[in-house]
């Protein structure tokens, strides 16, 4: 059967099968891993190669200058650059999670490269101590690094985004007095530790210390309780492991693998401190590399020998006649050699159930059935009938196994088996096949050697499509990224945006208009894309004109306006902000210009723009009055200045410091007079000018009155009130003086005086006043003043003198003389309207009283 | 009864809008751990009280304070300012912080801007050197549902800002609020606008749809069919008249604010003298829902009738025997508190309405609106000034006078202004100047066209039977509000037939159709077939008043909506509920 050949390639480690398919034949030429320092990114990322300056190597036909070369996982050269940094030997090099190559040299300087071998500025350093003491070793994890100095101190950067180095606690025995050398280091990533901070494991002598920022604690491990391991060596009295030559932490941070001085491999739990595996190797020589393969086994690599140790059973050996590098992944290990890249992983359960020799699982039978079906053998039907009950399970297995395959023919065969089975199965989630097909298409596309990202399905799910796409665009595979995001129904904005920015960077010599056309063509593919962001990039690339053209297309004014400001297009910014109707944006522009330009220029700019001007005035009124005066003066709005001065005079009056009768009245009056003068300069404001003049005069008179009466009750009252106060104080001369001074009309005078006299209840004077001459207002003021003061008898003196009968009737009604009111109303010639109204008012109040009655008891 | 209205029967799901605001506020406050002092600007606190109960706020561990110039007295180390983005508040906040610094009190400060942060405000904080001490956040409260069919944007100063200061921030706010509504209820397809501000809002709204499109696929068929935008400036006559509906009169005399009036408890028949009490007024009160829109005269009759029936029931109860009859009676008793409440309020109102001066004022308003006896009006106003009646009352009539005559002849204009300044004080020159800038009180330059408008739109309706109204004129006992006449036209026939009249009124007009996101035509036609009354709900027309609306106008609109043959529900949105006095007061800068 065809299946046999598949399983023949598997190795058995105790009861688990492992397989090691070759993914790529490396495309590179003349790369010898043993001569180089190599950094391989996880998740099928790029490979950085640079000649190892700690080794003496023979140069062939090559330059003596060292070159940093970056390849994809298939060995296709992506970029290269000459390495000529000072700072001593290159100590460590690794890819961070966002695919930045971090390289640390002896003096602690960190050089960062992107995937295009471009140096990312600025260079960072691990700190002064590293510079003085030299870095001897560093251990990386996805997003950080720990460095060991010659002086035995540890420094850490726990986040490559912030690049802030800090010192970890001193390790006992590593201080300068003891001069011990640590035998090895390992790092537990922050995401797996209790504290959330990174923990460094340092083996010094017999001890292993866990070091963090605050302290270094030694840890001890126990042998498995009671169980006397065959492989165990009891020389150290059980709990002691002794000096450790090499150690690594498992991918989930829960286990620690140690290679001891006597050639034992020990796996211990970090929390439980229990020993899970203890196995003696033939050699006490430490392996060159050690790696976890998923969570199930540990790989050790010596020259030509790769050994895999599991919890139980004999280890598996693979032999290589060339150097290899182990690249741990979440679900296995990639093995890179000079000529090929292989992926070592545990055979997935579904695959095993189908291809294991002699397997009779439903999935295996289904796969077999398809084979028969293709050969038109009736046995296909027989097979199907056998597995009828577990058909959906079989289909599921086939789909799953297909997902795990790197080989496209086998993917296809498995998927065909799945869909064949699906046809006979009624209760199966049909979109599972589709979904896997979709995922596989994406995976196959990125696995193509030219792209060279050999992701397994598990890695892909862990990485997420979003990150995959961002990696693709980082590597400038925009078209593929676009197709994938389209295919997966994701937002294309990220891709197009990145493309546009990269395009601008990459075409410094293309003319603006031409480049704009190219960009717009693609930007229009995506609705709601931020033109402003692209424009910002163009501006940063020194293409201000292009930026201006691009920002024109930005529909969101909130993004457009700030950008226009930053590229110096203030006029356009003001226009756009005004058009948007968003006053906040207009303010943004105003403040920007205000800050940058001299006042006169600023005034000229906003004077012509109504909204900007009005908003500025509103703001300045509240906060910058002096500046506002300057504005009005420079733009010839004299009357506005006058209003401001006038307002100031009131503010001054409100000021508690300006107590009554103090010399502050002088300045107040001056301000008002100045305002009056300013008003008089324009034709339109003669009224205001006169009013201000009168106001000044009034203040002066009030001032004098306060001085003469020694009562601070005049200032800031109106002319009417001043007169009234005079009358109330029985100072008729003063009242008459104010009256004539301001030419108070007779009508107003009569109303004023009658009410004032009524207030002080001087009925005699009131009567005298009424008889002085025939009042120009009629007798109404007298009647109303008396009624208001609730003096019926006084009111009756004047009511009969009212000439209007309706008025007279109403007046009677108001003092409750219904009969007289009715008489007057009857005489009035208005068709009984008044009479009707009286009836209503008199009855209405009675209604409510009767209404409320019944509810009082309820 | 709660002050927060029950919104169950709203034509649109306004409840969800209120709940969203509620959630946002609570989340903002919850983000700050521990006890804190919430300092809220007084006007805003009224609006907030319409979306969340004070008790709920207190449960979040808050001390509540009103923002003023005085430093905040609290033990809390966290002070949260919840303020509208007004420049003057920034000064207060800065001075509070400076005060704390001088006393070496350490506190965390948060400023939550409503509805959004503003560059100008933050500029002031920067200049006062406190910006780095405060955490700035936003509480996007763009609107508050006042009742089932009324939304307020809570922009008190909108009219004055636009007309006097040229600060049109409120227009953006209005557009934003409508756009927010569109996110919930779909893009409104038809727009009719009259007035400068309205046309601008329509324009900004279109821009917003381009910048942040409402995806029609997300919201389905638009629930609002037409948007009618109207500037208050177009009709300043109506608010200057005294409203004669029950709710309108309550507002004129007792100032309804945030859906409640505050009266002396003695008014409501309580024994405690001198104490104030709040009476909530919204449609959760069945009796109020029934009477609020009626002419006050009729309300008195209705109340009398109800009381009489009740009285009869009450006397009959002695003779009833069966349990079911008793049950019925008890059910009726449930409405008793409502009855007493409104009888008290109505009686209180009559103490104002029966005054001679009130009646003559109404007469005068009618005369002013008819605008046929210039001298009588002028003398009446002159006498009001001489009597030194309250300034707002005088200005209200004066504005009415000026508008209907399109200004006063120069000589009289100057005379009246001088009399005003002499009588009330020179500080009021600012108010006069503001009114002049706004065109509300001005020199006559050309002949008034009010007569034409009045005649063509039939604004004066003789023989109005207020108890069985056939026309909206009942709300002002004979004067049909110009604004509502325009809305009436906009609903029934659009602007075209009255374009000539529109040209006589201030500001441009506009009538457009909008579409949402270009969706596939097949979907459109599918919906087109089921247009109109699809799911038993009527289409909605949103009427937006920029610069304020009066209760009487709202009543008139409700009357329109209830008329036979009306195919739409109306929702009214406004920058603020106003009346003449409130409008005039916004123009009277506190200068003196």
CSV table of N, CA, C and O in Angstrom, one decimal, chain A residues 714-789:
chain,number,residue,atom,x,y,z
A,714,UNK,N,-25.4,106.0,45.7
A,714,UNK,CA,-25.7,106.5,44.3
A,714,UNK,C,-25.0,105.9,43.2
A,714,UNK,O,-25.6,105.5,42.1
A,715,UNK,N,-23.7,105.6,43.4
A,715,UNK,CA,-22.9,105.2,42.3
A,715,UNK,C,-23.4,103.9,41.7
A,715,UNK,O,-23.8,103.0,42.4
A,716,UNK,N,-23.4,103.9,40.4
A,716,UNK,CA,-23.8,102.7,39.6
A,716,UNK,C,-25.3,102.4,39.6
A,716,UNK,O,-25.7,101.3,39.2
A,717,UNK,N,-26.1,103.3,40.1
A,717,UNK,CA,-27.5,103.2,39.9
A,717,UNK,C,-27.9,104.0,38.6
A,717,UNK,O,-27.1,104.8,38.1
A,718,UNK,N,-29.1,103.7,38.1
A,718,UNK,CA,-29.4,104.3,36.8
A,718,UNK,C,-29.9,105.8,37.1
A,718,UNK,O,-30.0,106.2,38.2
A,719,UNK,N,-30.1,106.5,36.0
A,719,UNK,CA,-30.6,107.9,36.2
A,719,UNK,C,-31.9,107.9,37.0
A,719,UNK,O,-32.0,108.7,37.9
A,720,UNK,N,-32.8,107.1,36.6
A,720,UNK,CA,-34.1,107.0,37.3
A,720,UNK,C,-33.9,106.7,38.7
A,720,UNK,O,-34.5,107.4,39.6
A,721,UNK,N,-33.1,105.8,39.0
A,721,UNK,CA,-32.9,105.4,40.4
A,721,UNK,C,-32.2,106.5,41.2
A,721,UNK,O,-32.6,106.8,42.4
A,722,UNK,N,-31.4,107.2,40.6
A,722,UNK,CA,-30.7,108.4,41.2
A,722,UNK,C,-31.8,109.4,41.6
A,722,UNK,O,-31.8,109.9,42.7
A,723,UNK,N,-32.6,109.7,40.6
A,723,UNK,CA,-33.7,110.7,40.9
A,723,UNK,C,-34.6,110.2,42.0
A,723,UNK,O,-34.9,110.9,43.0
A,724,UNK,N,-35.0,108.9,41.9
A,724,UNK,CA,-35.9,108.3,42.9
A,724,UNK,C,-35.2,108.5,44.3
A,724,UNK,O,-35.9,108.8,45.3
A,725,UNK,N,-33.9,108.1,44.4
A,725,UNK,CA,-33.3,108.2,45.7
A,725,UNK,C,-33.3,109.6,46.2
A,725,UNK,O,-33.5,109.8,47.4
A,726,UNK,N,-33.1,110.6,45.3
A,726,UNK,CA,-33.1,112.0,45.8
A,726,UNK,C,-34.5,112.3,46.3
A,726,UNK,O,-34.6,112.9,47.4
A,727,UNK,N,-35.5,111.9,45.6
A,727,UNK,CA,-36.9,112.2,46.1
A,727,UNK,C,-37.2,111.5,47.4
A,727,UNK,O,-37.7,112.1,48.4
A,728,UNK,N,-36.7,110.3,47.5
A,728,UNK,CA,-37.0,109.5,48.8
A,728,UNK,C,-36.2,110.2,49.9
A,728,UNK,O,-36.7,110.3,51.1
A,729,UNK,N,-35.0,110.8,49.6
A,729,UNK,CA,-34.3,111.5,50.6
A,729,UNK,C,-34.9,112.9,50.8
A,729,UNK,O,-34.3,113.8,51.5
A,730,UNK,N,-35.9,113.2,50.1
A,730,UNK,CA,-36.6,114.5,50.1
A,730,UNK,C,-35.7,115.6,49.7
A,730,UNK,O,-35.7,116.8,50.2
A,731,UNK,N,-34.8,115.3,48.8
A,731,UNK,CA,-33.9,116.3,48.3
A,731,UNK,C,-34.4,116.7,46.9
A,731,UNK,O,-33.9,116.3,45.9
A,732,UNK,N,-35.5,117.5,46.9
A,732,UNK,CA,-36.1,117.8,45.6
A,732,UNK,C,-35.3,118.6,44.7
A,732,UNK,O,-35.4,118.5,43.4
A,733,UNK,N,-34.4,119.4,45.2
A,733,UNK,CA,-33.6,120.2,44.4
A,733,UNK,C,-32.6,119.4,43.6
A,733,UNK,O,-32.5,119.5,42.4
A,734,UNK,N,-32.0,118.4,44.3
A,734,UNK,CA,-31.1,117.5,43.6
A,734,UNK,C,-31.8,116.7,42.5
A,734,UNK,O,-31.3,116.6,41.4
A,735,UNK,N,-33.0,116.3,42.8
A,735,UNK,CA,-33.8,115.5,41.9
A,735,UNK,C,-34.1,116.4,40.6
A,735,UNK,O,-33.9,115.9,39.5
A,736,UNK,N,-34.5,117.6,40.9
A,736,UNK,CA,-34.8,118.5,39.7
A,736,UNK,C,-33.5,118.7,38.9
A,736,UNK,O,-33.5,118.8,37.7
A,737,UNK,N,-32.4,118.8,39.6
A,737,UNK,CA,-31.1,119.1,38.9
A,737,UNK,C,-30.8,117.9,38.0
A,737,UNK,O,-30.5,118.1,36.8
A,738,UNK,N,-30.9,116.7,38.5
A,738,UNK,CA,-30.6,115.5,37.7
A,738,UNK,C,-31.5,115.5,36.5
A,738,UNK,O,-31.2,115.2,35.4
A,739,UNK,N,-32.8,115.8,36.8
A,739,UNK,CA,-33.8,115.8,35.7
A,739,UNK,C,-33.4,116.7,34.6
A,739,UNK,O,-33.4,116.3,33.4
A,740,UNK,N,-33.0,117.9,34.9
A,740,UNK,CA,-32.7,118.8,33.9
A,740,UNK,C,-31.4,118.5,33.2
A,740,UNK,O,-31.2,118.7,32.0
A,741,UNK,N,-30.5,118.0,34.0
A,741,UNK,CA,-29.2,117.7,33.5
A,741,UNK,C,-29.3,116.7,32.3
A,741,UNK,O,-28.6,116.7,31.3
A,742,UNK,N,-30.2,115.7,32.5
A,742,UNK,CA,-30.3,114.6,31.5
A,742,UNK,C,-31.6,114.8,30.7
A,742,UNK,O,-32.0,113.8,30.0
A,743,UNK,N,-32.2,115.9,30.8
A,743,UNK,CA,-33.4,116.2,29.9
A,743,UNK,C,-34.4,115.1,30.0
A,743,UNK,O,-34.8,114.5,29.0
A,744,UNK,N,-34.7,114.7,31.3
A,744,UNK,CA,-35.7,113.7,31.5
A,744,UNK,C,-37.1,114.2,31.0
A,744,UNK,O,-37.5,115.3,31.4
A,745,UNK,N,-37.8,113.3,30.2
A,745,UNK,CA,-39.0,113.8,29.6
A,745,UNK,C,-40.1,113.9,30.8
A,745,UNK,O,-40.0,113.2,31.8
A,746,UNK,N,-41.1,114.7,30.5
A,746,UNK,CA,-42.1,115.0,31.5
A,746,UNK,C,-42.9,113.7,31.9
A,746,UNK,O,-43.2,113.4,33.0
A,747,UNK,N,-43.2,112.9,30.8
A,747,UNK,CA,-43.9,111.7,31.1
A,747,UNK,C,-43.2,110.8,32.1
A,747,UNK,O,-43.7,110.4,33.0
A,748,UNK,N,-41.9,110.6,31.8
A,748,UNK,CA,-41.1,109.8,32.7
A,748,UNK,C,-41.0,110.4,34.1
A,748,UNK,O,-41.1,109.7,35.1
A,749,UNK,N,-40.9,111.7,34.1
A,749,UNK,CA,-40.8,112.4,35.4
A,749,UNK,C,-42.0,112.1,36.2
A,749,UNK,O,-41.9,111.9,37.4
A,750,UNK,N,-43.2,112.2,35.6
A,750,UNK,CA,-44.4,112.0,36.4
A,750,UNK,C,-44.5,110.6,36.9
A,750,UNK,O,-44.9,110.4,38.1
A,751,UNK,N,-44.2,109.6,36.1
A,751,UNK,CA,-44.3,108.2,36.6
A,751,UNK,C,-43.3,108.0,37.8
A,751,UNK,O,-43.6,107.5,38.8
A,752,UNK,N,-42.1,108.6,37.5
A,752,UNK,CA,-41.0,108.4,38.5
A,752,UNK,C,-41.4,109.0,39.9
A,752,UNK,O,-41.4,108.4,40.9
A,753,UNK,N,-41.9,110.2,39.8
A,753,UNK,CA,-42.1,111.0,41.0
A,753,UNK,C,-43.3,110.4,41.8
A,753,UNK,O,-43.2,110.3,43.0
A,754,UNK,N,-44.4,110.1,41.1
A,754,UNK,CA,-45.6,109.6,41.8
A,754,UNK,C,-45.2,108.3,42.5
A,754,UNK,O,-45.5,108.2,43.7
A,755,UNK,N,-44.5,107.4,41.8
A,755,UNK,CA,-44.1,106.2,42.5
A,755,UNK,C,-43.1,106.4,43.7
A,755,UNK,O,-43.3,105.8,44.7
A,756,UNK,N,-42.2,107.3,43.5
A,756,UNK,CA,-41.3,107.6,44.6
A,756,UNK,C,-42.0,108.2,45.8
A,756,UNK,O,-41.8,107.8,46.9
A,757,UNK,N,-43.0,109.1,45.5
A,757,UNK,CA,-43.7,109.7,46.6
A,757,UNK,C,-44.6,108.6,47.3
A,757,UNK,O,-44.7,108.6,48.5
A,758,UNK,N,-45.1,107.7,46.5
A,758,UNK,CA,-45.9,106.6,47.1
A,758,UNK,C,-45.1,105.7,48.0
A,758,UNK,O,-45.5,105.2,49.0
A,759,UNK,N,-43.8,105.5,47.6
A,759,UNK,CA,-42.9,104.6,48.4
A,759,UNK,C,-42.7,105.2,49.8
A,759,UNK,O,-42.7,104.5,50.7
A,760,UNK,N,-42.6,106.5,49.8
A,760,UNK,CA,-42.4,107.1,51.2
A,760,UNK,C,-43.7,107.6,51.8
A,760,UNK,O,-43.7,108.2,52.8
A,761,UNK,N,-44.8,107.1,51.1
A,761,UNK,CA,-46.1,107.4,51.6
A,761,UNK,C,-46.4,108.9,51.9
A,761,UNK,O,-47.0,109.2,52.9
A,762,UNK,N,-45.8,109.7,51.1
A,762,UNK,CA,-46.1,111.2,51.3
A,762,UNK,C,-47.3,111.6,50.4
A,762,UNK,O,-47.2,112.1,49.4
A,763,UNK,N,-48.4,111.2,51.0
A,763,UNK,CA,-49.7,111.4,50.1
A,763,UNK,C,-50.0,112.9,49.9
A,763,UNK,O,-50.5,113.3,48.9
A,764,UNK,N,-49.6,113.7,50.9
A,764,UNK,CA,-49.8,115.1,50.7
A,764,UNK,C,-49.1,115.7,49.5
A,764,UNK,O,-49.6,116.3,48.7
A,765,UNK,N,-47.8,115.3,49.5
A,765,UNK,CA,-46.9,115.8,48.4
A,765,UNK,C,-47.4,115.3,47.1
A,765,UNK,O,-47.4,116.0,46.1
A,766,UNK,N,-47.9,114.1,47.1
A,766,UNK,CA,-48.4,113.5,45.9
A,766,UNK,C,-49.6,114.3,45.4
A,766,UNK,O,-49.7,114.6,44.2
A,767,UNK,N,-50.5,114.6,46.3
A,767,UNK,CA,-51.7,115.3,45.9
A,767,UNK,C,-51.3,116.7,45.3
A,767,UNK,O,-51.8,117.2,44.3
A,768,UNK,N,-50.3,117.3,46.0
A,768,UNK,CA,-49.9,118.6,45.6
A,768,UNK,C,-49.3,118.5,44.2
A,768,UNK,O,-49.6,119.3,43.3
A,769,UNK,N,-48.5,117.4,44.0
A,769,UNK,CA,-47.9,117.2,42.7
A,769,UNK,C,-49.0,117.0,41.6
A,769,UNK,O,-48.8,117.6,40.5
A,770,UNK,N,-50.1,116.3,42.0
A,770,UNK,CA,-51.1,116.1,41.0
A,770,UNK,C,-51.8,117.4,40.5
A,770,UNK,O,-52.4,117.5,39.5
A,771,UNK,N,-51.7,118.4,41.4
A,771,UNK,CA,-52.4,119.6,41.1
A,771,UNK,C,-51.5,120.7,40.5
A,771,UNK,O,-52.0,121.7,40.2
A,772,UNK,N,-50.2,120.4,40.5
A,772,UNK,CA,-49.3,121.4,39.9
A,772,UNK,C,-49.7,121.8,38.5
A,772,UNK,O,-49.7,123.0,38.2
A,773,UNK,N,-50.1,120.9,37.7
A,773,UNK,CA,-50.6,121.2,36.4
A,773,UNK,C,-51.3,119.9,35.9
A,773,UNK,O,-51.2,118.9,36.6
A,774,UNK,N,-51.9,120.0,34.8
A,774,UNK,CA,-52.5,118.8,34.3
A,774,UNK,C,-51.4,117.8,33.8
A,774,UNK,O,-50.6,118.1,33.0
A,775,UNK,N,-51.4,116.6,34.5
A,775,UNK,CA,-50.3,115.7,34.2
A,775,UNK,C,-50.3,115.2,32.7
A,775,UNK,O,-51.3,114.9,32.2
A,776,UNK,N,-49.1,115.2,32.1
A,776,UNK,CA,-49.0,114.8,30.7
A,776,UNK,C,-49.3,113.4,30.5
A,776,UNK,O,-49.6,112.9,29.4
A,777,UNK,N,-49.3,112.6,31.6
A,777,UNK,CA,-49.6,111.2,31.5
A,777,UNK,C,-51.0,110.8,31.8
A,777,UNK,O,-51.4,109.7,31.8
A,778,UNK,N,-51.8,111.9,32.1
A,778,UNK,CA,-53.1,111.6,32.7
A,778,UNK,C,-52.9,111.2,34.2
A,778,UNK,O,-51.8,111.3,34.7
A,779,UNK,N,-54.0,110.7,34.8
A,779,UNK,CA,-53.9,110.4,36.2
A,779,UNK,C,-53.5,108.9,36.5
A,779,UNK,O,-53.5,108.5,37.6
A,780,UNK,N,-53.2,108.2,35.4
A,780,UNK,CA,-52.9,106.8,35.6
A,780,UNK,C,-51.8,106.5,36.6
A,780,UNK,O,-51.9,105.7,37.5
A,781,UNK,N,-50.7,107.3,36.5
A,781,UNK,CA,-49.6,107.0,37.4
A,781,UNK,C,-50.0,107.1,38.8
A,781,UNK,O,-49.6,106.3,39.7
A,782,UNK,N,-50.8,108.1,39.1
A,782,UNK,CA,-51.3,108.3,40.5
A,782,UNK,C,-52.1,107.2,41.0
A,782,UNK,O,-51.9,106.7,42.1
A,783,UNK,N,-53.1,106.7,40.1
A,783,UNK,CA,-53.9,105.6,40.5
A,783,UNK,C,-53.1,104.4,40.8
A,783,UNK,O,-53.2,103.7,41.8
A,784,UNK,N,-52.2,104.1,39.8
A,784,UNK,CA,-51.4,102.8,40.0
A,784,UNK,C,-50.5,102.9,41.2
A,784,UNK,O,-50.4,101.9,41.9
A,785,UNK,N,-49.9,104.0,41.4
A,785,UNK,CA,-49.0,104.1,42.6
A,785,UNK,C,-49.8,103.8,43.8
A,785,UNK,O,-49.3,103.1,44.7
A,786,UNK,N,-51.0,104.4,43.9
A,786,UNK,CA,-51.8,104.2,45.1
A,786,UNK,C,-52.2,102.8,45.3
A,786,UNK,O,-52.2,102.2,46.4
A,787,UNK,N,-52.7,102.2,44.2
A,787,UNK,CA,-53.2,100.8,44.2
A,787,UNK,C,-52.0,99.9,44.6
A,787,UNK,O,-52.2,99.0,45.5
A,788,UNK,N,-50.8,100.1,44.0
A,788,UNK,CA,-49.7,99.3,44.3
A,788,UNK,C,-49.3,99.4,45.8
A,788,UNK,O,-48.9,98.4,46.4
A,789,UNK,N,-49.5,100.6,46.4
A,789,UNK,CA,-49.2,100.8,47.8
A,789,UNK,C,-50.3,100.3,48.7
A,789,UNK,O,-50.2,100.5,49.9
